[in-house]
Coordinates of C-alpha atoms and ligand atoms in Angstrom, one line a residue:
M64 CA 139.9 38.3 -24.9
T65 CA 142.0 40.5 -22.6
Q66 CA 142.9 38.7 -19.4
V67 CA 142.8 40.2 -15.9
L68 CA 145.0 38.2 -13.5
L69 CA 144.0 38.2 -9.8
K70 CA 146.4 38.2 -6.8
P71 CA 146.7 35.0 -4.9
G72 CA 143.7 34.3 -2.6
R73 CA 141.4 36.9 -4.3
E74 CA 139.4 34.5 -6.3
R75 CA 137.1 33.2 -3.6
S76 CA 134.3 35.9 -3.7
V77 CA 134.4 35.8 -7.5
R78 CA 133.9 32.1 -7.5
E79 CA 131.0 32.5 -5.0
G80 CA 129.3 34.8 -7.4
H81 CA 130.2 38.3 -6.1
P82 CA 130.1 40.6 -9.1
W83 CA 132.8 43.1 -8.1
I84 CA 136.6 43.0 -8.3
F85 CA 138.4 45.9 -6.7
S86 CA 141.6 47.4 -8.0
G87 CA 143.5 45.9 -5.0
A88 CA 142.7 42.4 -6.0
I89 CA 144.2 42.7 -9.4
A90 CA 147.8 41.5 -10.1
S91 CA 148.0 42.5 -13.7
C92 CA 145.8 43.8 -16.5
P93 CA 147.1 44.7 -20.0
T94 CA 144.4 47.2 -20.8
S95 CA 143.3 50.7 -19.8
A96 CA 140.1 50.7 -21.9
V97 CA 136.5 49.8 -21.1
E98 CA 136.3 46.3 -22.6
E99 CA 135.2 42.8 -22.0
V100 CA 137.8 40.8 -20.1
E101 CA 138.4 37.3 -18.9
V102 CA 139.2 37.0 -15.2
I103 CA 141.9 34.5 -14.2
S104 CA 142.9 33.3 -10.7
S105 CA 146.6 33.3 -9.6
K106 CA 146.5 29.6 -10.3
G107 CA 145.5 30.2 -13.9
E108 CA 141.9 29.1 -13.5
K109 CA 139.3 30.9 -15.6
L110 CA 136.7 32.6 -13.3
G111 CA 134.5 34.2 -15.8
R112 CA 133.9 37.2 -17.9
G113 CA 133.4 40.9 -17.0
V114 CA 133.8 44.4 -18.1
Y115 CA 136.9 46.4 -17.2
S116 CA 136.4 49.9 -15.8
P117 CA 139.7 51.9 -15.6
A118 CA 138.1 54.9 -13.9
S119 CA 136.4 52.9 -11.1
M120 CA 137.6 51.5 -7.8
I121 CA 135.5 48.5 -8.8
R122 CA 137.8 47.6 -11.6
V123 CA 135.9 44.7 -13.1
R124 CA 132.3 43.9 -12.8
M125 CA 131.4 40.3 -13.7
M126 CA 128.7 39.2 -16.1
R127 CA 127.4 35.7 -16.0
G128 CA 125.4 35.6 -19.2
E129 CA 124.5 37.7 -22.2
A130 CA 123.1 41.2 -21.5
A131 CA 119.9 40.8 -23.6
S132 CA 118.9 37.4 -22.1
L133 CA 119.7 38.6 -18.6
V134 CA 117.3 41.6 -19.2
R135 CA 114.6 39.3 -20.6
A136 CA 114.9 36.9 -17.7
A137 CA 114.7 39.7 -15.1
V138 CA 111.6 41.2 -16.8
A139 CA 110.0 37.7 -17.0
R140 CA 110.3 37.5 -13.2
R141 CA 108.2 40.6 -12.7
Q142 CA 104.4 40.8 -12.7
I143 CA 103.6 43.9 -14.7
E144 CA 100.2 45.5 -14.6
P145 CA 99.8 48.2 -17.3
D146 CA 99.3 51.1 -14.9
A147 CA 101.7 49.9 -12.2
A148 CA 105.2 51.0 -11.2
V149 CA 107.6 48.1 -11.0
R150 CA 111.4 47.7 -10.9
L151 CA 112.2 45.6 -14.0
V152 CA 116.0 45.2 -13.5
N153 CA 117.7 45.5 -10.1
A154 CA 121.3 45.8 -11.2
E155 CA 123.8 43.3 -9.6
N156 CA 120.9 41.4 -8.0
D157 CA 119.5 40.5 -11.4
G158 CA 122.9 39.8 -12.9
I159 CA 123.5 43.1 -14.7
P160 CA 125.8 45.3 -12.5
G161 CA 124.9 48.9 -12.6
L162 CA 121.6 48.6 -14.5
I163 CA 118.4 49.9 -13.0
A164 CA 115.3 49.8 -15.1
D165 CA 111.9 50.9 -13.6
F166 CA 108.5 50.7 -15.3
Y167 CA 106.0 53.5 -14.8
A168 CA 102.7 52.7 -16.5
G169 CA 104.2 51.9 -19.9
F170 CA 107.3 54.0 -19.7
A171 CA 110.7 52.6 -18.6
V172 CA 113.3 54.8 -17.0
C173 CA 116.9 53.5 -16.8
Q174 CA 120.0 54.3 -14.9
F175 CA 123.3 53.1 -16.4
T176 CA 125.5 53.5 -13.4
S177 CA 128.5 51.3 -14.4
A178 CA 130.8 51.1 -17.3
L179 CA 129.5 47.6 -17.8
A180 CA 125.9 48.7 -18.1
E181 CA 127.0 51.5 -20.5
F182 CA 129.1 48.9 -22.5
Y183 CA 126.0 46.8 -23.2
R184 CA 123.6 49.7 -23.6
D185 CA 122.2 48.8 -27.0
Q186 CA 121.6 45.1 -26.3
I187 CA 119.9 46.2 -23.0
L188 CA 117.6 48.7 -24.7
D189 CA 116.7 46.3 -27.5
A190 CA 115.7 43.6 -24.9
L191 CA 113.9 46.1 -22.7
M192 CA 111.8 47.3 -25.6
E193 CA 110.2 43.8 -25.7
T194 CA 108.6 44.4 -22.3
P195 CA 104.8 43.9 -22.6
G196 CA 102.9 47.3 -22.7
L197 CA 106.1 49.3 -23.0
Q198 CA 105.8 52.6 -25.0
G199 CA 109.2 54.1 -24.5
I200 CA 112.4 54.1 -22.6
S201 CA 114.2 57.1 -21.1
E202 CA 117.2 57.5 -18.9
R203 CA 118.4 59.6 -15.9
L204 CA 122.1 60.6 -16.1
D205 CA 122.4 63.0 -13.1
L206 CA 124.0 60.4 -10.8
D207 CA 127.1 60.4 -8.6
S208 CA 127.7 56.8 -9.6
R209 CA 128.1 57.9 -13.2
R210 CA 130.4 60.7 -12.2
K211 CA 132.6 58.3 -10.3
E212 CA 132.8 56.1 -13.4
G213 CA 133.9 59.1 -15.5
M214 CA 130.6 59.0 -17.5
A215 CA 128.6 61.9 -18.6
V216 CA 126.0 63.3 -16.2
N217 CA 124.2 65.7 -18.6
P218 CA 121.5 66.1 -19.5
A219 CA 119.8 65.1 -16.3
W220 CA 117.1 63.2 -18.3
R221 CA 116.7 62.1 -21.9
N222 CA 114.4 60.0 -24.0
L223 CA 116.1 57.0 -25.6
R224 CA 113.5 54.9 -27.4
G225 CA 109.8 55.2 -28.4
A226 CA 107.3 57.7 -27.0
E227 CA 108.3 60.4 -24.6
P228 CA 106.5 60.0 -21.2
P229 CA 104.1 62.7 -20.1
E230 CA 105.5 65.3 -17.6
R231 CA 103.7 63.4 -14.8
I232 CA 103.0 59.7 -15.2
A233 CA 99.9 58.5 -13.3
I234 CA 100.7 55.1 -11.6
T235 CA 98.6 52.9 -9.4
E236 CA 100.1 51.2 -6.3
N237 CA 97.9 49.0 -4.1
G238 CA 94.9 50.8 -5.4
L239 CA 96.2 54.3 -4.8
K240 CA 97.2 56.8 -7.4
F241 CA 100.5 58.7 -7.6
L242 CA 101.9 61.1 -10.1
V243 CA 105.6 60.5 -11.0
D244 CA 107.9 63.0 -12.4
V245 CA 110.6 60.9 -14.1
R246 CA 112.6 63.9 -15.4
N247 CA 113.1 65.7 -12.0
G248 CA 112.0 63.3 -9.3
H249 CA 114.4 61.4 -7.0
K250 CA 115.9 58.2 -8.3
T251 CA 113.9 57.3 -11.4
G252 CA 111.0 59.4 -10.0
F253 CA 109.5 57.3 -7.2
Y254 CA 110.5 55.3 -4.1
L255 CA 109.3 51.9 -5.5
D256 CA 111.4 50.2 -2.8
Q257 CA 109.0 51.3 0.0
R258 CA 105.8 49.9 -1.6
E259 CA 105.4 47.1 0.9
A260 CA 106.3 49.2 3.9
R261 CA 103.8 51.8 2.7
K262 CA 101.1 49.1 2.7
A263 CA 102.1 47.9 6.1
V264 CA 101.9 51.4 7.6
G265 CA 98.6 52.1 5.9
E266 CA 97.1 49.0 7.5
L267 CA 98.1 50.3 11.0
S268 CA 96.8 53.8 10.5
A269 CA 93.0 53.6 11.1
G270 CA 92.0 56.1 13.7
R271 CA 95.5 57.3 14.4
R272 CA 97.1 60.8 14.2
V273 CA 99.9 60.2 11.7
L274 CA 103.1 62.2 11.2
N275 CA 105.0 61.3 8.0
C276 CA 108.5 62.7 8.1
F277 CA 110.6 63.0 4.9
C278 CA 107.3 62.5 3.0
Y279 CA 108.7 63.2 -0.5
T280 CA 105.6 63.0 -2.8
G281 CA 103.3 61.9 0.1
G282 CA 103.5 58.0 -0.1
F283 CA 103.2 56.9 3.5
G284 CA 100.8 59.7 4.5
I285 CA 98.4 59.1 1.6
Y286 CA 98.3 55.4 2.5
A287 CA 97.6 56.4 6.1
A288 CA 94.8 58.8 5.1
A289 CA 93.2 56.4 2.7
N290 CA 93.2 53.8 5.4
G291 CA 91.3 56.0 7.8
A292 CA 93.9 57.9 9.8
K293 CA 92.3 60.5 12.0
E294 CA 94.7 63.2 10.7
V295 CA 97.9 63.2 8.6
T296 CA 100.8 65.6 8.7
Q297 CA 103.4 65.4 6.0
V298 CA 106.8 67.0 6.3
D299 CA 109.5 67.5 3.8
L300 CA 112.1 70.2 2.9
S301 CA 111.5 70.1 -0.8
A302 CA 108.8 72.5 -2.2
D303 CA 108.7 70.4 -5.4
A304 CA 108.1 67.2 -3.5
L305 CA 105.3 68.8 -1.4
E306 CA 103.6 70.3 -4.5
L307 CA 103.4 66.8 -6.0
A308 CA 102.4 65.3 -2.6
G309 CA 99.4 67.8 -2.5
Q310 CA 98.4 66.7 -6.0
N311 CA 98.7 63.1 -5.0
A312 CA 96.5 63.6 -1.9
A313 CA 93.8 65.3 -4.1
L314 CA 94.0 62.5 -6.7
N315 CA 93.1 60.0 -4.0
G316 CA 90.5 62.2 -2.4
V317 CA 92.2 62.4 1.0
K318 CA 93.1 65.3 3.2
C319 CA 96.6 65.9 4.7
A320 CA 98.4 68.8 6.3
F321 CA 101.7 69.7 4.6
E322 CA 104.6 71.3 6.3
R323 CA 107.7 72.5 4.6
A324 CA 110.4 72.0 7.3
D325 CA 113.6 70.4 8.3
V326 CA 112.5 67.3 10.1
F327 CA 115.3 67.7 12.7
K328 CA 113.9 71.1 13.7
Y329 CA 110.2 70.2 13.1
L330 CA 110.4 67.3 15.7
R331 CA 111.9 69.7 18.2
T332 CA 109.2 72.2 17.5
C333 CA 106.5 69.5 18.2
R334 CA 108.3 68.5 21.4
D335 CA 108.4 72.1 22.6
A336 CA 104.8 72.6 21.8
G337 CA 103.8 69.4 23.6
R338 CA 102.3 67.8 20.5
T339 CA 101.9 64.0 20.3
F340 CA 101.1 61.5 17.5
D341 CA 99.9 58.0 17.4
L342 CA 102.0 56.9 14.4
I343 CA 105.2 58.4 13.2
V344 CA 107.0 57.5 9.9
L345 CA 110.8 58.3 9.6
D346 CA 112.0 57.6 6.1
P347 CA 115.1 59.8 5.8
P348 CA 117.4 60.1 2.8
K349 CA 120.7 58.2 2.9
F350 CA 122.7 59.6 5.8
A351 CA 125.8 57.5 5.1
E352 CA 127.1 57.3 1.5
T353 CA 130.1 55.4 2.7
K354 CA 131.5 53.5 5.7
S355 CA 133.5 56.5 6.7
Q356 CA 130.3 58.5 7.2
L357 CA 128.7 55.8 9.3
M358 CA 129.3 57.2 12.8
K359 CA 127.9 60.7 11.8
A360 CA 125.0 58.9 10.2
A361 CA 124.4 56.9 13.4
R362 CA 124.1 60.2 15.4
G363 CA 121.5 61.5 12.9
Y364 CA 119.4 58.3 13.1
K365 CA 119.6 58.3 16.8
D366 CA 118.6 61.9 17.1
I367 CA 115.4 61.7 15.0
N368 CA 114.4 58.3 16.3
L369 CA 114.8 59.4 19.9
L370 CA 112.8 62.6 19.2
A371 CA 110.1 60.6 17.4
M372 CA 109.8 58.1 20.2
K373 CA 109.2 60.9 22.7
L374 CA 106.5 62.4 20.6
L375 CA 104.4 59.2 20.5
A376 CA 101.2 59.0 22.6
P377 CA 101.0 55.9 24.7
G378 CA 100.8 52.7 22.6
G379 CA 102.1 54.7 19.6
I380 CA 103.8 53.2 16.6
L381 CA 107.1 54.3 15.0
A382 CA 107.8 53.1 11.5
T383 CA 111.5 53.8 11.0
F384 CA 113.8 53.2 8.0
S385 CA 117.4 53.4 6.9
C386 CA 118.3 53.2 3.2
S387 CA 122.0 53.7 3.8
G388 CA 123.8 50.7 2.3
A389 CA 126.7 51.2 4.7
M390 CA 124.3 50.8 7.7
T391 CA 123.7 47.2 8.5
R392 CA 120.4 46.0 9.8
D393 CA 122.0 45.0 13.2
F394 CA 123.7 48.4 13.7
F395 CA 120.4 50.2 12.8
L396 CA 118.6 48.0 15.4
R397 CA 121.3 48.8 18.0
I398 CA 120.7 52.6 17.4
L399 CA 117.0 52.1 17.9
Q400 CA 117.6 50.2 21.1
E401 CA 119.7 53.0 22.4
A402 CA 117.2 55.6 21.4
A403 CA 114.4 53.7 23.1
A404 CA 116.5 53.4 26.3
D405 CA 117.1 57.1 26.3
S406 CA 113.4 57.8 25.6
G407 CA 112.4 55.9 28.7
R408 CA 109.8 54.0 26.6
R409 CA 109.5 50.3 25.8
F410 CA 108.9 49.0 22.3
Q411 CA 108.3 45.7 20.6
I412 CA 109.1 45.0 17.0
A413 CA 105.6 44.7 15.5
A414 CA 107.1 44.1 12.0
E415 CA 110.3 44.3 10.1
T416 CA 110.5 45.5 6.5
R417 CA 112.9 45.6 3.7
Q418 CA 113.0 46.8 0.0
A419 CA 110.0 45.5 -2.0
S420 CA 110.3 42.1 -3.6
D421 CA 110.8 43.6 -7.1
H422 CA 114.1 44.8 -5.6
P423 CA 115.5 41.3 -4.9
V424 CA 118.9 40.8 -3.2
G425 CA 121.5 38.5 -4.8
L426 CA 122.5 35.9 -2.4
A427 CA 126.2 36.4 -3.3
F428 CA 125.8 40.2 -3.1
P429 CA 124.9 41.3 0.5
E430 CA 125.4 44.9 -0.6
G431 CA 122.1 44.5 -2.5
L432 CA 120.1 44.7 0.8
Y433 CA 120.2 48.5 1.5
L434 CA 116.7 49.3 2.8
K435 CA 116.0 48.2 6.4
G436 CA 112.8 49.0 8.3
F437 CA 111.3 48.4 11.7
I438 CA 107.8 49.0 12.8
L439 CA 108.0 49.5 16.6
R440 CA 105.0 49.6 18.9
E441 CA 105.1 50.9 22.5
H442 CA 104.1 48.3 25.0
Ligands
LIG12 N1 109.0 58.2 2.2 C1 109.1 58.7 0.8 C2 110.6 58.8 0.4 C3 111.4 59.7 1.2 S1 112.9 60.2 0.4 C4 108.3 57.8 -0.1 O1 107.8 56.8 0.4 O2 108.1 58.2 -1.2 C5 113.6 61.4 1.5 C6 112.9 62.8 1.5 O3 113.5 63.5 2.6 C7 113.1 63.6 0.3 O4 111.9 64.0 -0.2 C8 113.9 64.9 0.7 O5 113.4 66.1 0.1 C9 113.6 64.9 2.2 N2 114.6 65.5 3.1 C10 115.9 65.3 3.1 N3 116.4 65.9 4.2 C11 115.4 66.5 4.9 C12 115.3 67.2 6.1 N4 116.4 67.5 6.9 N5 114.1 67.6 6.5 C13 113.0 67.3 5.8 N6 113.0 66.6 4.6 C14 114.2 66.2 4.2

């Protein structure tokens, strides 16, 4: 097998189980093709096996097992109800760098975001097909991560194995129903990672006037309404997301108001009109893709959080999230502290959330924790 030689001192993270080797850590490599390689320390020690990716900054991704058995083991760790939506494989954190596989009521949707995942594509798909209750597998290709690896990004979606999913798959989450568009929706169609936070917000919603910002297909707001919120306003920029959000509300027999607006402007409109809410959800898209965008992102987070804090009625609750991987939990908390200070209001952390447990974090892969959340209550 082709051998990749590391520079002196660059073996530690690999030995600890981190799956990435950046180009700067490599002393020599005799290949420029995507292939399996053996990684060797500067002292000649064998560190393990990986897949070389000449087009990527992450030049080697490590694999500590065989693709099919890693997929089977990941699936076996999940509890899969036939009509549920579950992440089956969470990439690096389940030992398969760059492979996402989500299950939507019998239909799996994959993202192959690394040369490694692409390299083991057939073994991965064969193993995934063994998932109980699975009728078919499709894939999303329209991803920046694929572009960065030099991999095709067209068509945006395609079926790979078995039956094609319906245009909208009906899934059940904590007793609520949602329609998922796996062809055009965000990610693989749904924000599975917020399942536990949606439940937590639902449980705090009874009798409250709720504003759900960046609502996408209505998740947090529908949980709030179903749990007895006094009124629910859902805001998003995307007409497609709002259309599906409306269908989801009807499917669950709940009433919500929908506003197509830019949240940054909408919050200011509410402020100028003197409107208040008892519970506000802020679940924005990734503001920082990379570390270099972090300071600009921080200003964005501070802006919306400060505005939201000021819109809260006394004793109000702010459920606020950051899904930017580059934003650490502590930095996000610091931004919230500054926003609270500027708002002149005092908050306690009623709960802290993170990505749902079917999105585990590899202990050796801190990058795996990307979704942070705080439920703040004024006191
Ligand atoms: N909370 C949702 C997921 C939110 S994803 C859930 O639980 O399913 C982020 C959403 O923000 C997307 O739907 C996107 O359309 C929307 N969005 C992005 N920028 C926006 C802006 N400036 N104003 C309003 N919505 C925005």
